[in-house]
Amino acid sequence: MGTDETQAAGKPGAKRQFRIWRGDESGGDLQDYLVEVNEGEVVLDVIHRLQTTDAPDLACRWNCKAGKCGSCSMEINGKPKLGCMTRMSTFAEDETITVTPLRTFPIIRDLVTDVSFNYEKGRETPAFAPPPGVAPGDYRMRQVDVERSQEFRKCIECFLCQTVCHVIRDHEENMPAFSGPRYFIRAAELDMHPLDARTDRKEYAQAEQGLGYCNITKCCTEVCPEHIKITDNGIIPMKERVVDRRYDPLVWLGSKIFRRGQVPQTSVTSEHSPGAVRASAADAAGAAGVHSHAGGSHDPRAEEQAQAGVNWHREVPKPTAPAVDASGKLPLTELTFDRAAAPSPFGDDVTFPLPPEHLNFAHPEQDKH
């Protein structure tokens, strides 16, 4: 590296070895360059100097050169980084610096990649839903709620977390069903927003964004230039909320008793998801003119029997509402009591599991029959 005296005199700095990928979507290779490097410079400075000397046709995307636009994302010595935030002083003087484009996304030319995948996923993510009856400008939030989601608003959309995520980096076939870390923290931010009117953020993250694909290796957090704790503060809490909603025994039991919290919901799933249920069971049955009590048979006679409390010519006891206390909550004794809170609508002479066609509810696959 040059001394302060040589820099002040305008003399060139030391020569450093760079290896940069050159090519386009049809192919390419790494090419070696010997480039002048001055004190205090970053990798993007060196690339700009290279464009003015040996490689004027070198393609590189950049904008602010201040670590706030996310444009100059590239892989430096194999690790996704921002070219404008990677100082040359962090490398050994005899080290060869290898610069390549983001590996996860299609090559356009040289260091420029097609990151439109991320914008497509951004358009698919439901936007903030204003609370009904509150006009813009009248929103009020406590400061603690502002601070809770402020961390996720720091994202500059450099997509380093997206390109380093091995779910799509090593398995391109997962891209249609996986939104990636950047949009997981977007879902987490909106889920904790006190003014967001949507209540299905967790279900959407699980059913549509592919939250279950993430196995929390924390590589996205490691490369984030804004030091957002993507995994610890965003992805893991979202996973915990999904587990609480779907798999917690008490929550599951409560949803069965009160008939609430059933997932997937109509507003969550969509037609482009391979395994999605396109509408709730009751809506699907209602559209066909058959109430959900008739199950998947679509038989008007079965509907009449179900409404009359008769299930396939067999008398069944009427279900009763669960015992609740003055606050409307189920007492703990109801969960620990040695007998059911209400008689079974199937009768005591029925063994389980029942075949789907005998169940007195709308089966998720009823439209296939």
mmCIF file of C-alpha atoms in Angstrom:
data_model
loop_
_atom_site.group_PDB
_atom_site.id
_atom_site.type_symbol
_atom_site.label_atom_id
_atom_site.label_comp_id
_atom_site.label_asym_id
_atom_site.label_seq_id
_atom_site.Cartn_x
_atom_site.Cartn_y
_atom_site.Cartn_z
ATOM 1 C CA MET A 1 0.000 0.000 0.000
ATOM 2 C CA GLY A 2 1.199 3.533 -0.695
ATOM 3 C CA THR A 3 2.286 5.827 2.163
ATOM 4 C CA ASP A 4 0.590 9.105 3.008
ATOM 5 C CA GLU A 5 3.403 11.002 1.326
ATOM 6 C CA THR A 6 3.060 9.143 -1.972
ATOM 7 C CA GLN A 7 -0.734 9.585 -1.900
ATOM 8 C CA ALA A 8 -0.387 13.321 -1.288
ATOM 9 C CA ALA A 9 2.052 13.616 -4.154
ATOM 10 C CA GLY A 10 -0.461 11.929 -6.446
ATOM 11 C CA LYS A 11 1.704 8.872 -7.067
ATOM 12 C CA PRO A 12 -0.109 5.612 -7.828
ATOM 13 C CA GLY A 13 -0.684 3.029 -5.113
ATOM 14 C CA ALA A 14 0.202 -0.645 -5.096
ATOM 15 C CA LYS A 15 -0.881 -3.062 -7.776
ATOM 16 C CA ARG A 16 -3.282 -5.779 -6.657
ATOM 17 C CA GLN A 17 -4.372 -8.972 -8.365
ATOM 18 C CA PHE A 18 -8.073 -9.218 -9.268
ATOM 19 C CA ARG A 19 -9.922 -12.120 -10.854
ATOM 20 C CA ILE A 20 -13.293 -11.070 -12.278
ATOM 21 C CA TRP A 21 -15.955 -13.143 -13.992
ATOM 22 C CA ARG A 22 -16.694 -12.007 -17.537
ATOM 23 C CA GLY A 23 -19.450 -13.363 -19.733
ATOM 24 C CA ASP A 24 -23.214 -13.493 -20.239
ATOM 25 C CA GLU A 25 -26.082 -15.998 -20.141
ATOM 26 C CA SER A 26 -24.381 -18.145 -22.777
ATOM 27 C CA GLY A 27 -21.238 -18.638 -20.682
ATOM 28 C CA GLY A 28 -18.049 -16.999 -19.487
ATOM 29 C CA ASP A 29 -14.946 -17.397 -17.344
ATOM 30 C CA LEU A 30 -12.709 -15.676 -14.791
ATOM 31 C CA GLN A 31 -10.178 -13.183 -16.149
ATOM 32 C CA ASP A 32 -7.143 -11.822 -14.299
ATOM 33 C CA TYR A 33 -6.391 -8.117 -13.941
ATOM 34 C CA LEU A 34 -3.588 -6.224 -12.203
ATOM 35 C CA VAL A 35 -5.182 -3.054 -10.856
ATOM 36 C CA GLU A 36 -3.909 -0.069 -8.908
ATOM 37 C CA VAL A 37 -5.307 0.184 -5.383
ATOM 38 C CA ASN A 38 -5.014 3.283 -3.198
ATOM 39 C CA GLU A 39 -5.411 3.617 0.536
ATOM 40 C CA GLY A 40 -8.978 3.748 1.840
ATOM 41 C CA GLU A 41 -10.572 2.345 -1.298
ATOM 42 C CA VAL A 42 -13.299 -0.257 -1.543
ATOM 43 C CA VAL A 43 -13.816 -3.014 -4.118
ATOM 44 C CA LEU A 44 -16.243 -0.863 -6.109
ATOM 45 C CA ASP A 45 -13.569 1.830 -6.453
ATOM 46 C CA VAL A 46 -11.225 -0.712 -7.984
ATOM 47 C CA ILE A 47 -13.900 -1.935 -10.396
ATOM 48 C CA HIS A 48 -14.513 1.657 -11.508
ATOM 49 C CA ARG A 49 -10.787 2.148 -12.086
ATOM 50 C CA LEU A 50 -10.701 -1.077 -14.054
ATOM 51 C CA GLN A 51 -13.560 0.211 -16.230
ATOM 52 C CA THR A 52 -11.508 3.303 -17.086
ATOM 53 C CA THR A 53 -8.343 1.365 -17.893
ATOM 54 C CA ASP A 54 -8.272 -2.281 -18.944
ATOM 55 C CA ALA A 55 -11.986 -3.250 -19.157
ATOM 56 C CA PRO A 56 -14.223 -0.404 -20.351
ATOM 57 C CA ASP A 57 -16.976 -2.891 -21.285
ATOM 58 C CA LEU A 58 -17.158 -4.451 -17.806
ATOM 59 C CA ALA A 59 -20.816 -4.436 -16.648
ATOM 60 C CA CYS A 60 -21.434 -3.634 -12.998
ATOM 61 C CA ARG A 61 -24.595 -2.365 -11.312
ATOM 62 C CA TRP A 62 -24.202 0.415 -8.736
ATOM 63 C CA ASN A 63 -25.872 3.624 -7.578
ATOM 64 C CA CYS A 64 -25.289 5.348 -4.221
ATOM 65 C CA LYS A 65 -21.831 4.024 -3.251
ATOM 66 C CA ALA A 66 -22.882 4.487 0.357
ATOM 67 C CA GLY A 67 -24.304 1.091 1.314
ATOM 68 C CA LYS A 68 -27.924 2.277 1.141
ATOM 69 C CA CYS A 69 -29.234 1.278 -2.298
ATOM 70 C CA GLY A 70 -28.191 -2.386 -2.450
ATOM 71 C CA SER A 71 -27.329 -2.155 -6.152
ATOM 72 C CA CYS A 72 -23.687 -3.283 -6.098
ATOM 73 C CA SER A 73 -24.372 -6.771 -4.728
ATOM 74 C CA MET A 74 -21.718 -9.266 -5.840
ATOM 75 C CA GLU A 75 -19.785 -12.230 -4.505
ATOM 76 C CA ILE A 76 -16.296 -11.354 -3.314
ATOM 77 C CA ASN A 77 -14.050 -14.337 -2.640
ATOM 78 C CA GLY A 78 -17.176 -16.496 -2.664
ATOM 79 C CA LYS A 79 -19.180 -14.515 -0.101
ATOM 80 C CA PRO A 80 -22.122 -12.260 -1.067
ATOM 81 C CA LYS A 81 -21.225 -8.656 -0.199
ATOM 82 C CA LEU A 82 -21.757 -5.058 -1.255
ATOM 83 C CA GLY A 83 -18.861 -3.833 -3.404
ATOM 84 C CA CYS A 84 -19.111 -0.339 -1.910
ATOM 85 C CA MET A 85 -18.854 -1.605 1.680
ATOM 86 C CA THR A 86 -15.976 -4.073 1.245
ATOM 87 C CA ARG A 87 -12.731 -2.286 2.035
ATOM 88 C CA MET A 88 -9.521 -3.373 0.362
ATOM 89 C CA SER A 89 -7.736 -3.118 3.712
ATOM 90 C CA THR A 90 -9.558 -6.274 4.839
ATOM 91 C CA PHE A 91 -7.557 -8.401 2.362
ATOM 92 C CA ALA A 92 -3.931 -9.499 2.630
ATOM 93 C CA GLU A 93 -1.548 -7.583 0.373
ATOM 94 C CA ASP A 94 -0.665 -10.702 -1.619
ATOM 95 C CA GLU A 95 -4.257 -12.005 -1.781
ATOM 96 C CA THR A 96 -6.051 -12.412 -5.110
ATOM 97 C CA ILE A 97 -9.545 -10.903 -4.906
ATOM 98 C CA THR A 98 -12.110 -12.898 -6.879
ATOM 99 C CA VAL A 99 -15.289 -11.046 -7.881
ATOM 100 C CA THR A 100 -18.243 -12.955 -9.352
ATOM 101 C CA PRO A 101 -21.963 -12.219 -9.876
ATOM 102 C CA LEU A 102 -24.687 -13.414 -7.489
ATOM 103 C CA ARG A 103 -24.832 -17.142 -8.087
ATOM 104 C CA THR A 104 -28.500 -17.724 -7.331
ATOM 105 C CA PHE A 105 -29.921 -15.488 -10.054
ATOM 106 C CA PRO A 106 -29.609 -15.661 -13.868
ATOM 107 C CA ILE A 107 -26.654 -13.889 -15.472
ATOM 108 C CA ILE A 108 -27.314 -10.895 -17.693
ATOM 109 C CA ARG A 109 -23.730 -9.834 -18.285
ATOM 110 C CA ASP A 110 -20.502 -9.834 -16.254
ATOM 111 C CA LEU A 111 -21.409 -8.848 -12.660
ATOM 112 C CA VAL A 112 -25.040 -7.985 -13.440
ATOM 113 C CA THR A 113 -27.742 -10.551 -12.655
ATOM 114 C CA ASP A 114 -31.493 -10.703 -13.198
ATOM 115 C CA VAL A 115 -33.013 -10.278 -9.728
ATOM 116 C CA SER A 116 -36.614 -9.945 -10.951
ATOM 117 C CA PHE A 117 -37.477 -13.083 -8.941
ATOM 118 C CA ASN A 118 -37.380 -10.942 -5.810
ATOM 119 C CA TYR A 119 -39.708 -8.307 -7.196
ATOM 120 C CA GLU A 120 -42.166 -10.984 -8.279
ATOM 121 C CA LYS A 121 -42.221 -12.351 -4.743
ATOM 122 C CA GLY A 122 -42.632 -8.811 -3.463
ATOM 123 C CA ARG A 123 -45.726 -8.318 -5.612
ATOM 124 C CA GLU A 124 -47.181 -11.585 -4.339
ATOM 125 C CA THR A 125 -46.801 -10.515 -0.694
ATOM 126 C CA PRO A 126 -50.030 -8.898 0.581
ATOM 127 C CA ALA A 127 -49.488 -5.230 1.341
ATOM 128 C CA PHE A 128 -50.281 -3.449 4.573
ATOM 129 C CA ALA A 129 -54.050 -3.478 5.111
ATOM 130 C CA PRO A 130 -55.260 -0.193 6.672
ATOM 131 C CA PRO A 131 -57.616 -0.568 9.607
ATOM 132 C CA PRO A 132 -61.246 0.037 8.632
ATOM 133 C CA GLY A 133 -62.686 3.363 9.649
ATOM 134 C CA VAL A 134 -59.313 5.046 10.201
ATOM 135 C CA ALA A 135 -58.264 7.628 7.640
ATOM 136 C CA PRO A 136 -54.621 7.989 6.537
ATOM 137 C CA GLY A 137 -52.987 10.536 8.813
ATOM 138 C CA ASP A 138 -55.030 9.384 11.779
ATOM 139 C CA TYR A 139 -53.000 6.249 12.445
ATOM 140 C CA ARG A 140 -51.668 6.114 15.982
ATOM 141 C CA MET A 141 -49.050 3.683 17.293
ATOM 142 C CA ARG A 142 -47.129 3.423 20.514
ATOM 143 C CA GLN A 143 -43.407 3.968 20.241
ATOM 144 C CA VAL A 144 -42.691 0.442 21.422
ATOM 145 C CA ASP A 145 -44.665 -0.890 18.438
ATOM 146 C CA VAL A 146 -42.747 1.368 16.073
ATOM 147 C CA GLU A 147 -39.415 0.185 17.433
ATOM 148 C CA ARG A 148 -40.435 -3.462 17.272
ATOM 149 C CA SER A 149 -40.723 -3.463 13.472
ATOM 150 C CA GLN A 150 -38.250 -0.670 12.698
ATOM 151 C CA GLU A 151 -35.379 -3.154 12.380
ATOM 152 C CA PHE A 152 -37.032 -4.859 9.398
ATOM 153 C CA ARG A 153 -37.653 -1.505 7.691
ATOM 154 C CA LYS A 154 -33.886 -1.036 7.436
ATOM 155 C CA CYS A 155 -33.741 -3.570 4.579
ATOM 156 C CA ILE A 156 -32.112 -2.022 1.471
ATOM 157 C CA GLU A 157 -33.134 -4.932 -0.763
ATOM 158 C CA CYS A 158 -29.613 -5.862 -1.770
ATOM 159 C CA PHE A 159 -30.912 -9.462 -1.908
ATOM 160 C CA LEU A 160 -27.726 -10.861 -0.382
ATOM 161 C CA CYS A 161 -29.885 -12.862 2.021
ATOM 162 C CA GLN A 162 -31.843 -14.194 -0.940
ATOM 163 C CA THR A 163 -28.811 -15.309 -2.921
ATOM 164 C CA VAL A 164 -27.087 -16.975 0.039
ATOM 165 C CA CYS A 165 -30.156 -18.988 1.071
ATOM 166 C CA HIS A 166 -29.377 -22.551 0.072
ATOM 167 C CA VAL A 167 -33.080 -23.406 -0.336
ATOM 168 C CA ILE A 168 -32.999 -21.700 -3.742
ATOM 169 C CA ARG A 169 -29.238 -21.328 -4.207
ATOM 170 C CA ASP A 170 -28.772 -25.084 -4.476
ATOM 171 C CA HIS A 171 -32.321 -26.059 -5.492
ATOM 172 C CA GLU A 172 -33.724 -23.890 -8.262
ATOM 173 C CA GLU A 173 -36.904 -25.970 -8.351
ATOM 174 C CA ASN A 174 -37.895 -24.472 -4.968
ATOM 175 C CA MET A 175 -38.145 -20.924 -6.322
ATOM 176 C CA PRO A 176 -41.878 -21.008 -7.226
ATOM 177 C CA ALA A 177 -42.815 -22.053 -3.685
ATOM 178 C CA PHE A 178 -40.240 -20.060 -1.695
ATOM 179 C CA SER A 179 -40.167 -16.304 -1.117
ATOM 180 C CA GLY A 180 -36.944 -16.161 0.870
ATOM 181 C CA PRO A 181 -35.640 -14.359 3.980
ATOM 182 C CA ARG A 182 -36.294 -10.858 2.679
ATOM 183 C CA TYR A 183 -40.046 -11.498 2.488
ATOM 184 C CA PHE A 184 -40.179 -13.564 5.655
ATOM 185 C CA ILE A 185 -39.151 -10.465 7.598
ATOM 186 C CA ARG A 186 -41.731 -8.481 5.640
ATOM 187 C CA ALA A 187 -44.406 -10.931 6.773
ATOM 188 C CA ALA A 188 -43.059 -10.785 10.336
ATOM 189 C CA GLU A 189 -43.107 -6.996 10.311
ATOM 190 C CA LEU A 190 -46.729 -6.857 9.167
ATOM 191 C CA ASP A 191 -47.756 -9.648 11.542
ATOM 192 C CA MET A 192 -46.549 -7.608 14.538
ATOM 193 C CA HIS A 193 -47.934 -4.319 13.181
ATOM 194 C CA PRO A 194 -50.767 -3.199 15.486
ATOM 195 C CA LEU A 195 -52.645 -1.411 12.691
ATOM 196 C CA ASP A 196 -52.491 -4.137 10.041
ATOM 197 C CA ALA A 197 -56.023 -5.423 9.493
ATOM 198 C CA ARG A 198 -55.013 -8.791 8.027
ATOM 199 C CA THR A 199 -54.968 -11.638 10.529
ATOM 200 C CA ASP A 200 -53.574 -14.376 8.271
ATOM 201 C CA ARG A 201 -49.922 -13.321 7.961
ATOM 202 C CA LYS A 202 -48.704 -16.482 9.704
ATOM 203 C CA GLU A 203 -50.843 -18.760 7.563
ATOM 204 C CA TYR A 204 -49.734 -16.952 4.409
ATOM 205 C CA ALA A 205 -46.061 -17.309 5.347
ATOM 206 C CA GLN A 206 -46.536 -21.035 5.853
ATOM 207 C CA ALA A 207 -48.860 -21.837 2.951
ATOM 208 C CA GLU A 208 -47.663 -19.424 0.261
ATOM 209 C CA GLN A 209 -44.181 -18.150 1.118
ATOM 210 C CA GLY A 210 -42.652 -21.518 1.980
ATOM 211 C CA LEU A 211 -41.646 -20.699 5.547
ATOM 212 C CA GLY A 212 -41.396 -24.403 6.309
ATOM 213 C CA TYR A 213 -38.515 -24.795 3.838
ATOM 214 C CA CYS A 214 -36.247 -22.628 6.009
ATOM 215 C CA ASN A 215 -34.118 -24.596 8.463
ATOM 216 C CA ILE A 216 -32.666 -21.488 10.180
ATOM 217 C CA THR A 217 -28.989 -21.851 9.280
ATOM 218 C CA LYS A 218 -28.652 -18.066 9.856
ATOM 219 C CA CYS A 219 -26.602 -17.553 6.703
ATOM 220 C CA CYS A 220 -28.994 -14.747 5.710
ATOM 221 C CA THR A 221 -28.292 -12.913 8.958
ATOM 222 C CA GLU A 222 -24.559 -13.346 8.461
ATOM 223 C CA VAL A 223 -24.464 -11.519 5.108
ATOM 224 C CA CYS A 224 -26.944 -8.723 5.889
ATOM 225 C CA PRO A 225 -25.129 -5.375 5.469
ATOM 226 C CA GLU A 226 -27.719 -3.650 7.685
ATOM 227 C CA HIS A 227 -27.097 -6.186 10.484
ATOM 228 C CA ILE A 228 -30.760 -7.147 10.655
ATOM 229 C CA LYS A 229 -31.218 -10.219 12.822
ATOM 230 C CA ILE A 230 -33.314 -11.882 10.126
ATOM 231 C CA THR A 231 -33.346 -15.330 11.686
ATOM 232 C CA ASP A 232 -33.554 -14.571 15.397
ATOM 233 C CA ASN A 233 -35.997 -11.660 15.260
ATOM 234 C CA GLY A 234 -37.992 -12.485 12.138
ATOM 235 C CA ILE A 235 -37.993 -16.079 10.912
ATOM 236 C CA ILE A 236 -37.828 -17.958 14.214
ATOM 237 C CA PRO A 237 -40.677 -15.946 15.838
ATOM 238 C CA MET A 238 -42.806 -16.499 12.736
ATOM 239 C CA LYS A 239 -42.107 -20.224 12.859
ATOM 240 C CA GLU A 240 -43.037 -20.267 16.541
ATOM 241 C CA ARG A 241 -46.331 -18.502 15.840
ATOM 242 C CA VAL A 242 -47.141 -20.975 13.075
ATOM 243 C CA VAL A 243 -46.372 -23.900 15.381
ATOM 244 C CA ASP A 244 -48.495 -22.370 18.135
ATOM 245 C CA ARG A 245 -51.382 -21.944 15.715
ATOM 246 C CA ARG A 246 -51.168 -25.327 14.057
ATOM 247 C CA TYR A 247 -49.519 -27.797 16.413
ATOM 248 C CA ASP A 248 -49.775 -26.610 20.010
ATOM 249 C CA PRO A 249 -52.053 -29.195 21.711
ATOM 250 C CA LEU A 250 -54.041 -26.657 23.753
ATOM 251 C CA VAL A 251 -54.506 -24.267 20.840
ATOM 252 C CA TRP A 252 -55.483 -27.189 18.611
ATOM 253 C CA LEU A 253 -57.998 -28.414 21.179
ATOM 254 C CA GLY A 254 -59.433 -24.942 21.605
ATOM 255 C CA SER A 255 -59.824 -24.532 17.854
ATOM 256 C CA LYS A 256 -61.676 -27.827 17.684
ATOM 257 C CA ILE A 257 -63.992 -26.941 20.561
ATOM 258 C CA PHE A 258 -64.781 -23.390 19.471
ATOM 259 C CA ARG A 259 -64.496 -24.103 15.722
ATOM 260 C CA ARG A 260 -62.037 -21.252 15.299
ATOM 261 C CA GLY A 261 -58.542 -20.925 13.936
ATOM 262 C CA GLN A 262 -59.026 -23.432 11.144
ATOM 263 C CA VAL A 263 -56.323 -23.298 8.459
ATOM 264 C CA PRO A 264 -55.807 -23.057 5.579
ATOM 265 C CA GLN A 265 -58.116 -20.092 4.989
ATOM 266 C CA THR A 266 -59.641 -18.792 1.786
ATOM 267 C CA SER A 267 -57.752 -15.495 2.027
ATOM 268 C CA VAL A 268 -54.437 -17.248 2.532
ATOM 269 C CA THR A 269 -54.197 -19.848 -0.180
ATOM 270 C CA SER A 270 -54.328 -19.158 -3.879
ATOM 271 C CA GLU A 271 -54.642 -21.017 -7.138
ATOM 272 C CA HIS A 272 -50.956 -20.874 -8.049
ATOM 273 C CA SER A 273 -49.941 -23.039 -5.091
ATOM 274 C CA PRO A 274 -49.875 -26.750 -6.000
ATOM 275 C CA GLY A 275 -51.230 -28.001 -2.678
ATOM 276 C CA ALA A 276 -53.444 -25.083 -1.783
ATOM 277 C CA VAL A 277 -57.112 -25.442 -0.951
ATOM 278 C CA ARG A 278 -58.685 -22.784 -3.149
ATOM 279 C CA ALA A 279 -61.656 -22.105 -0.888
ATOM 280 C CA SER A 280 -62.876 -23.013 2.541
ATOM 281 C CA ALA A 281 -64.859 -26.216 2.826
ATOM 282 C CA ALA A 282 -68.099 -24.451 3.621
ATOM 283 C CA ASP A 283 -67.735 -22.068 0.669
ATOM 284 C CA ALA A 284 -66.960 -24.910 -1.712
ATOM 285 C CA ALA A 285 -70.002 -26.852 -0.573
ATOM 286 C CA GLY A 286 -72.211 -23.767 -0.570
ATOM 287 C CA ALA A 287 -71.236 -22.930 -4.139
ATOM 288 C CA ALA A 288 -72.514 -26.342 -5.187
ATOM 289 C CA GLY A 289 -75.802 -25.869 -3.334
ATOM 290 C CA VAL A 290 -74.940 -28.382 -0.620
ATOM 291 C CA HIS A 291 -74.391 -27.427 2.990
ATOM 292 C CA SER A 292 -71.148 -28.495 4.630
ATOM 293 C CA HIS A 293 -72.966 -30.868 7.001
ATOM 294 C CA ALA A 294 -73.404 -33.280 4.120
ATOM 295 C CA GLY A 295 -69.672 -33.891 3.846
ATOM 296 C CA GLY A 296 -68.156 -34.705 0.483
ATOM 297 C CA SER A 297 -71.105 -36.683 -0.869
ATOM 298 C CA HIS A 298 -72.913 -33.745 -2.555
ATOM 299 C CA ASP A 299 -76.074 -35.755 -1.897
ATOM 300 C CA PRO A 300 -79.140 -33.603 -1.026
ATOM 301 C CA ARG A 301 -80.622 -36.522 0.905
ATOM 302 C CA ALA A 302 -77.466 -36.772 2.998
ATOM 303 C CA GLU A 303 -77.767 -33.064 3.728
ATOM 304 C CA GLU A 304 -81.341 -33.455 4.948
ATOM 305 C CA GLN A 305 -80.276 -36.354 7.161
ATOM 306 C CA ALA A 306 -77.383 -34.368 8.598
ATOM 307 C CA GLN A 307 -79.592 -31.382 9.361
ATOM 308 C CA ALA A 308 -82.085 -33.697 11.088
ATOM 309 C CA GLY A 309 -79.372 -35.203 13.268
ATOM 310 C CA VAL A 310 -79.478 -38.487 11.383
ATOM 311 C CA ASN A 311 -76.237 -39.751 9.896
ATOM 312 C CA TRP A 312 -76.755 -42.411 7.245
ATOM 313 C CA HIS A 313 -79.899 -43.828 8.909
ATOM 314 C CA ARG A 314 -78.282 -43.888 12.348
ATOM 315 C CA GLU A 315 -79.487 -41.780 15.256
ATOM 316 C CA VAL A 316 -76.707 -39.672 16.796
ATOM 317 C CA PRO A 317 -76.770 -37.485 19.916
ATOM 318 C CA LYS A 318 -76.856 -33.741 19.412
ATOM 319 C CA PRO A 319 -73.559 -31.992 20.297
ATOM 320 C CA THR A 320 -73.733 -29.522 23.140
ATOM 321 C CA ALA A 321 -71.757 -26.340 23.699
ATOM 322 C CA PRO A 322 -68.702 -26.622 25.952
ATOM 323 C CA ALA A 323 -68.988 -25.382 29.507
ATOM 324 C CA VAL A 324 -67.401 -21.948 29.871
ATOM 325 C CA ASP A 325 -66.932 -19.628 32.818
ATOM 326 C CA ALA A 326 -68.229 -16.062 33.214
ATOM 327 C CA SER A 327 -65.441 -14.680 31.033
ATOM 328 C CA GLY A 328 -66.311 -17.022 28.169
ATOM 329 C CA LYS A 329 -63.181 -19.136 28.579
ATOM 330 C CA LEU A 330 -62.983 -22.905 28.923
ATOM 331 C CA PRO A 331 -62.097 -23.846 32.526
ATOM 332 C CA LEU A 332 -58.939 -25.846 33.044
ATOM 333 C CA THR A 333 -61.003 -28.626 34.675
ATOM 334 C CA GLU A 334 -62.665 -29.269 31.325
ATOM 335 C CA LEU A 335 -59.271 -30.180 29.873
ATOM 336 C CA THR A 336 -58.342 -32.510 32.715
ATOM 337 C CA PHE A 337 -61.770 -34.116 33.297
ATOM 338 C CA ASP A 338 -61.942 -37.851 32.702
ATOM 339 C CA ARG A 339 -64.933 -37.687 30.335
ATOM 340 C CA ALA A 340 -65.866 -35.653 27.279
ATOM 341 C CA ALA A 341 -67.448 -32.243 27.719
ATOM 342 C CA ALA A 342 -70.230 -33.179 25.297
ATOM 343 C CA PRO A 343 -71.579 -36.373 23.732
ATOM 344 C CA SER A 344 -69.958 -37.373 20.480
ATOM 345 C CA PRO A 345 -71.983 -36.474 17.375
ATOM 346 C CA PHE A 346 -70.920 -39.835 15.925
ATOM 347 C CA GLY A 347 -72.337 -41.963 18.745
ATOM 348 C CA ASP A 348 -70.611 -44.383 21.081
ATOM 349 C CA ASP A 349 -70.763 -47.335 18.700
ATOM 350 C CA VAL A 350 -68.377 -45.878 16.133
ATOM 351 C CA THR A 351 -64.707 -46.818 15.905
ATOM 352 C CA PHE A 352 -62.123 -44.395 14.590
ATOM 353 C CA PRO A 353 -60.709 -43.399 12.219
ATOM 354 C CA LEU A 354 -63.785 -43.061 10.041
ATOM 355 C CA PRO A 355 -63.479 -43.159 6.263
ATOM 356 C CA PRO A 356 -63.778 -39.633 4.786
ATOM 357 C CA GLU A 357 -67.098 -40.365 3.109
ATOM 358 C CA HIS A 358 -68.682 -41.107 6.501
ATOM 359 C CA LEU A 359 -67.551 -37.967 8.251
ATOM 360 C CA ASN A 360 -70.168 -35.344 9.066
ATOM 361 C CA PHE A 361 -68.043 -32.437 7.805
ATOM 362 C CA ALA A 362 -66.708 -31.066 4.505
ATOM 363 C CA HIS A 363 -63.644 -33.069 3.570
ATOM 364 C CA PRO A 364 -60.791 -30.959 2.051
ATOM 365 C CA GLU A 365 -60.742 -33.203 -1.023
ATOM 366 C CA GLN A 366 -64.499 -33.383 -1.480
ATOM 367 C CA ASP A 367 -64.281 -31.670 -4.898
ATOM 368 C CA LYS A 368 -62.279 -34.602 -6.240
ATOM 369 C CA HIS A 369 -65.097 -37.090 -5.623
#
